[in-house]
């Protein structure tokens, strides 16, 4: 496998099998160093399994996985210190005080950046003498982010970090991430189902489906691939299987709404040929584009 240091994550033919189910199906993925990379996918796409293997928490069934140029199954304590990790659980010892946890982390990591910690925690009303058990879920999320960035990581993995947070807490988390100079100095891999977060923070969009890589580009490039067409078609309109690139079709107030992938102006000619009396193209949000893309192959049960 290539070990080019320009890639912080590399997998080749990576597989993970649970009984008859393939959670990761010969996944080939290369994430370059720098920027914020968002990984999205429906439940069961393999995101959590990928992270567990990359962080060395479980072995793959087949294939290879490297993180920061190292085999994920042979990470040393020094290797792990180069990786920051925040997930949705925000698990911390409830009985300890904020200052005690910070001191413990500062002792553990030689590259501790107090300025980075202060810059993030300043977005939250967290006092050093507070016990962890007294913090709200949003404050725990912010404290965990502060700890992870103060660690001075080369790679920061955020796995659903805002899950369960209210609107105010989500905004505080994103602002503290985006405004941190420490975040600018590392590569961020951000996993979330919240497309409004992805649209705001991500430079690169990675879509996983059934354990395989289905798309990787800038978010706006993916959105440009999906178009929304509204047509006044008599009767029931064209059969779905005949519509090129179809992701989703709805009939609303007598008009047909088509979401299609990789179709240009020629799609209007298709609709006209189907008897459309009027045709209009409309922009598509990232949220709708991604959801339609993922939903297409989840509409019917998988044969067993």
Coordinates of C-alpha atoms in Angstrom, one line a residue:
X1 CA 0.0 0.0 0.0
X2 CA 1.2 3.5 -0.7
X3 CA 2.4 5.3 2.4
X4 CA 2.6 8.9 1.0
X5 CA 2.5 11.2 4.0
X6 CA 0.2 13.5 2.1
X7 CA -2.6 11.1 3.0
X8 CA -3.7 10.9 6.6
X9 CA -6.0 7.9 6.0
X10 CA -5.6 5.2 3.4
X11 CA -7.5 1.9 3.0
X12 CA -7.2 -0.7 0.3
X13 CA -9.8 -3.5 -0.2
X14 CA -10.8 -3.0 3.4
X15 CA -13.4 -5.5 4.6
X16 CA -15.2 -6.1 7.9
X17 CA -17.6 -8.9 8.1
X18 CA -20.2 -9.6 10.9
X19 CA -21.5 -13.0 10.1
X20 CA -23.1 -12.8 6.7
X21 CA -23.1 -9.0 6.6
X22 CA -20.2 -7.0 5.1
X23 CA -20.0 -3.7 7.0
X24 CA -17.0 -2.6 4.9
X25 CA -16.9 -4.0 1.4
X26 CA -13.4 -3.7 -0.2
X27 CA -13.3 -0.1 0.7
X28 CA -10.6 2.0 -1.1
X29 CA -10.3 5.4 0.5
X30 CA -7.5 8.0 0.5
X31 CA -8.0 11.2 2.5
X32 CA -5.4 13.9 1.9
X33 CA -3.7 15.9 4.6
X34 CA -5.3 19.2 5.6
X35 CA -8.8 20.8 5.5
X36 CA -12.0 19.4 6.9
X37 CA -13.3 16.2 5.3
X38 CA -16.9 15.2 6.0
X39 CA -18.0 11.5 5.9
X40 CA -21.7 10.9 5.4
X41 CA -23.9 7.9 4.9
X42 CA -27.1 6.2 6.0
X43 CA -27.1 4.1 9.1
X44 CA -25.2 0.9 8.4
X45 CA -23.0 2.5 5.8
X46 CA -19.9 1.4 7.7
X47 CA -18.8 4.8 9.1
X48 CA -18.4 3.7 12.8
X49 CA -16.8 0.4 11.8
X50 CA -14.3 2.3 9.6
X51 CA -13.3 4.5 12.6
X52 CA -13.0 1.6 15.0
X53 CA -10.6 -0.1 12.6
X54 CA -8.6 3.0 11.8
X55 CA -8.2 3.8 15.5
X56 CA -7.1 0.2 16.2
X57 CA -10.1 -0.7 18.3
X58 CA -10.9 -3.7 16.1
X59 CA -9.2 -5.7 13.4
X60 CA -10.4 -5.8 9.7
X61 CA -11.6 -9.1 8.2
X62 CA -9.4 -8.4 5.1
X63 CA -7.6 -5.6 3.4
X64 CA -5.4 -2.8 4.8
X65 CA -5.9 0.4 6.8
X66 CA -3.3 3.1 7.5
X67 CA -3.6 6.2 9.6
X68 CA -0.9 8.9 9.6
X69 CA 1.2 6.5 7.6
X70 CA 1.0 3.7 10.2
X71 CA -0.8 0.4 10.1
X72 CA -3.9 0.9 12.2
X73 CA -3.4 -2.4 14.0
X74 CA 0.1 -1.5 15.1
X75 CA -0.4 2.0 16.6
X76 CA 2.0 2.9 19.5
X77 CA 1.1 5.3 22.3
X78 CA 3.1 8.0 20.5
X79 CA 1.1 7.3 17.3
X80 CA -2.2 7.6 19.2
X81 CA -1.1 10.9 20.7
X82 CA -1.1 12.4 17.2
X83 CA -4.8 11.6 16.8
X84 CA -7.6 13.5 18.6
X85 CA -11.0 11.8 18.8
X86 CA -14.4 13.2 19.9
X87 CA -17.6 11.1 19.5
X88 CA -21.2 11.6 20.4
X89 CA -20.9 10.0 23.9
X90 CA -18.6 12.7 25.4
X91 CA -17.7 10.3 28.1
X92 CA -15.7 11.8 31.0
X93 CA -15.3 10.8 34.7
X94 CA -18.3 12.5 36.4
X95 CA -16.6 12.7 39.8
X96 CA -13.5 14.7 38.5
X97 CA -13.4 18.5 38.3
X98 CA -12.7 20.3 35.0
X99 CA -9.3 21.5 36.2
X100 CA -8.3 18.0 37.2
X101 CA -9.2 16.5 33.8
X102 CA -7.3 19.2 32.0
X103 CA -4.2 18.7 34.2
X104 CA -4.3 15.0 33.6
X105 CA -4.5 15.5 29.8
X106 CA -1.8 18.2 29.9
X107 CA 0.5 15.8 31.7
X108 CA -0.2 13.0 29.2
X109 CA 0.5 15.0 26.0
X110 CA 3.8 16.6 25.5
X111 CA 2.5 19.0 22.8
X112 CA -0.2 20.4 25.0
X113 CA -1.4 23.8 23.7
X114 CA -3.0 25.8 26.5
X115 CA -3.9 28.6 24.1
X116 CA -5.9 26.2 22.0
X117 CA -7.7 24.9 25.0
X118 CA -8.5 28.3 26.3
X119 CA -9.7 29.5 22.9
X120 CA -12.3 26.6 22.6
X121 CA -13.5 26.5 26.2
X122 CA -14.0 30.3 26.1
X123 CA -17.1 29.6 24.0
X124 CA -18.7 27.8 26.9
X125 CA -19.6 28.7 30.5
X126 CA -17.4 26.1 32.0
X127 CA -15.6 26.8 35.3
X128 CA -12.4 25.0 36.4
X129 CA -13.9 24.0 39.8
X130 CA -17.0 22.4 38.2
X131 CA -17.4 18.6 38.4
X132 CA -17.9 16.9 35.0
X133 CA -21.2 15.6 36.2
X134 CA -22.4 19.2 36.6
X135 CA -21.8 20.0 32.9
X136 CA -24.6 20.0 30.3
X137 CA -24.3 17.8 27.3
X138 CA -23.3 20.8 25.2
X139 CA -20.6 21.9 27.7
X140 CA -19.2 18.3 27.8
X141 CA -19.0 18.4 24.0
X142 CA -17.1 21.7 24.1
X143 CA -14.8 20.5 26.8
X144 CA -14.0 17.4 24.9
X145 CA -13.2 19.4 21.8
X146 CA -11.0 21.7 23.8
X147 CA -9.1 18.7 25.2
X148 CA -8.7 17.1 21.8
X149 CA -7.4 20.3 20.1
X150 CA -5.1 21.2 23.0
X151 CA -3.5 17.7 22.5
X152 CA -2.0 19.2 19.3
X153 CA -3.2 16.4 17.0
X154 CA -2.2 16.0 13.4
X155 CA -5.6 14.4 12.8
X156 CA -8.8 15.2 14.6
X157 CA -11.7 12.7 14.2
X158 CA -15.1 14.0 15.1
X159 CA -17.7 11.2 15.1
X160 CA -21.3 12.7 15.4
X161 CA -20.0 15.2 17.9
X162 CA -23.2 17.3 18.0
X163 CA -25.7 14.4 18.2
X164 CA -28.3 15.1 20.9
X165 CA -27.3 18.8 21.3
X166 CA -29.8 21.6 21.0
X167 CA -29.5 24.4 18.4
X168 CA -27.5 26.7 20.7
X169 CA -25.0 24.0 21.7
X170 CA -24.5 22.9 18.1
X171 CA -23.8 26.5 17.0
X172 CA -21.3 26.9 19.9
X173 CA -19.5 23.7 18.9
X174 CA -19.2 24.6 15.2
X175 CA -18.1 28.1 16.0
X176 CA -15.5 27.0 18.5
X177 CA -14.2 24.5 15.9
X178 CA -14.1 26.9 13.0
X179 CA -12.5 29.7 14.9
X180 CA -9.8 27.6 16.5
X181 CA -6.3 28.1 15.1
X182 CA -5.4 24.6 16.3
X183 CA -8.1 23.2 14.1
X184 CA -6.5 25.0 11.1
X185 CA -3.2 23.3 11.9
X186 CA -4.6 19.7 11.7
X187 CA -6.6 17.5 9.4
X188 CA -10.3 17.1 10.5
X189 CA -12.5 14.2 9.6
X190 CA -16.0 15.1 10.5
X191 CA -18.8 12.4 10.5
X192 CA -22.4 13.7 10.8
X193 CA -25.9 13.2 9.6
X194 CA -26.5 17.0 9.9
X195 CA -26.2 18.3 6.4
X196 CA -26.4 22.0 7.5
X197 CA -23.2 21.3 9.6
X198 CA -21.5 19.6 6.7
X199 CA -22.4 22.5 4.3
X200 CA -20.9 25.0 6.8
X201 CA -17.7 23.3 7.8
X202 CA -16.6 20.8 5.1
X203 CA -14.1 21.3 2.3
X204 CA -14.5 17.7 1.1
X205 CA -17.5 15.5 1.0
X206 CA -17.1 11.7 1.3
X207 CA -20.2 9.5 0.8
X208 CA -20.2 5.9 2.0
X209 CA -22.9 3.4 1.1
X210 CA -23.0 -0.3 2.1
X211 CA -19.4 -0.1 3.1
X212 CA -18.2 1.3 -0.2
X213 CA -17.0 4.7 -1.4
X214 CA -19.6 6.2 -3.6
X215 CA -18.5 9.8 -4.0
X216 CA -15.7 12.2 -3.0
X217 CA -15.5 15.9 -4.0
X218 CA -16.2 19.4 -2.7
X219 CA -19.8 19.6 -1.4
X220 CA -20.7 22.1 -4.1
X221 CA -19.4 19.8 -6.8
X222 CA -21.7 17.0 -5.6
X223 CA -24.7 19.3 -5.4
X224 CA -24.0 20.4 -9.0
X225 CA -24.4 16.7 -10.0
X226 CA -28.0 16.7 -8.8
X227 CA -30.8 18.6 -10.5
X228 CA -34.4 19.2 -9.7
X229 CA -36.9 19.3 -12.5
X230 CA -40.6 20.3 -12.3
X231 CA -42.7 19.2 -15.2
X232 CA -46.4 19.4 -16.1
X233 CA -46.8 15.9 -17.6
X234 CA -50.3 14.7 -18.6
X235 CA -51.6 11.5 -16.8
X236 CA -49.1 9.6 -14.7
X237 CA -45.9 10.6 -16.5
X238 CA -43.0 8.4 -17.5
X239 CA -42.3 5.1 -15.8
X240 CA -39.6 5.5 -13.1
X241 CA -37.4 2.9 -14.6
X242 CA -37.3 4.9 -17.9
X243 CA -36.1 8.2 -16.3
X244 CA -32.4 8.6 -16.7
X245 CA -30.4 9.2 -13.5
X246 CA -33.6 9.1 -11.4
X247 CA -33.0 9.5 -7.6
X248 CA -36.5 10.6 -6.6
X249 CA -39.9 11.4 -8.1
X250 CA -42.9 13.0 -6.5
X251 CA -46.3 14.3 -7.8
X252 CA -47.3 17.5 -6.0
X253 CA -50.4 19.6 -7.0
X254 CA -50.5 17.8 -10.3
X255 CA -46.9 18.5 -11.2
X256 CA -44.1 15.9 -11.4
X257 CA -40.9 16.7 -9.4
X258 CA -37.8 14.7 -10.5
X259 CA -34.5 14.7 -8.7
X260 CA -31.9 13.3 -11.1
X261 CA -28.2 12.6 -11.1
X262 CA -25.7 13.7 -13.7
X263 CA -28.3 15.0 -16.2
X264 CA -27.7 18.1 -18.3
X265 CA -30.1 20.2 -20.4
X266 CA -30.9 17.0 -22.4
X267 CA -33.1 15.9 -19.6
X268 CA -35.6 18.6 -20.6
X269 CA -35.8 17.0 -24.1
X270 CA -36.6 13.7 -22.4
X271 CA -39.4 15.3 -20.5
X272 CA -40.7 17.1 -23.6
X273 CA -40.7 13.8 -25.4
X274 CA -42.8 12.3 -22.6
X275 CA -45.4 15.0 -23.3
X276 CA -44.4 17.6 -20.7
X277 CA -46.3 20.9 -21.4
X278 CA -43.9 22.9 -19.2
X279 CA -40.5 22.2 -17.7
X280 CA -38.6 24.1 -15.1
X281 CA -35.2 23.4 -13.5
X282 CA -34.6 24.4 -9.8
X283 CA -31.5 24.4 -7.5
X284 CA -31.0 21.7 -5.0
X285 CA -29.7 22.0 -1.4
X286 CA -26.9 19.7 -0.2
X287 CA -29.2 18.1 2.3
X288 CA -31.8 17.1 -0.3
X289 CA -29.1 16.0 -2.8
X290 CA -27.4 13.7 -0.4
X291 CA -30.6 12.3 1.1
X292 CA -32.0 11.5 -2.3
X293 CA -28.7 9.9 -3.4
X294 CA -28.6 7.7 -0.3
X295 CA -32.3 6.9 -0.3
X296 CA -32.3 5.6 -3.8
X297 CA -30.8 2.2 -2.9
X298 CA -32.7 1.9 0.4
X299 CA -36.2 2.0 -1.1
X300 CA -36.6 -1.7 -1.3
X301 CA -35.5 -4.6 1.0
X302 CA -32.4 -6.5 0.1
X303 CA -33.1 -10.0 -1.1
X304 CA -31.6 -12.7 1.2

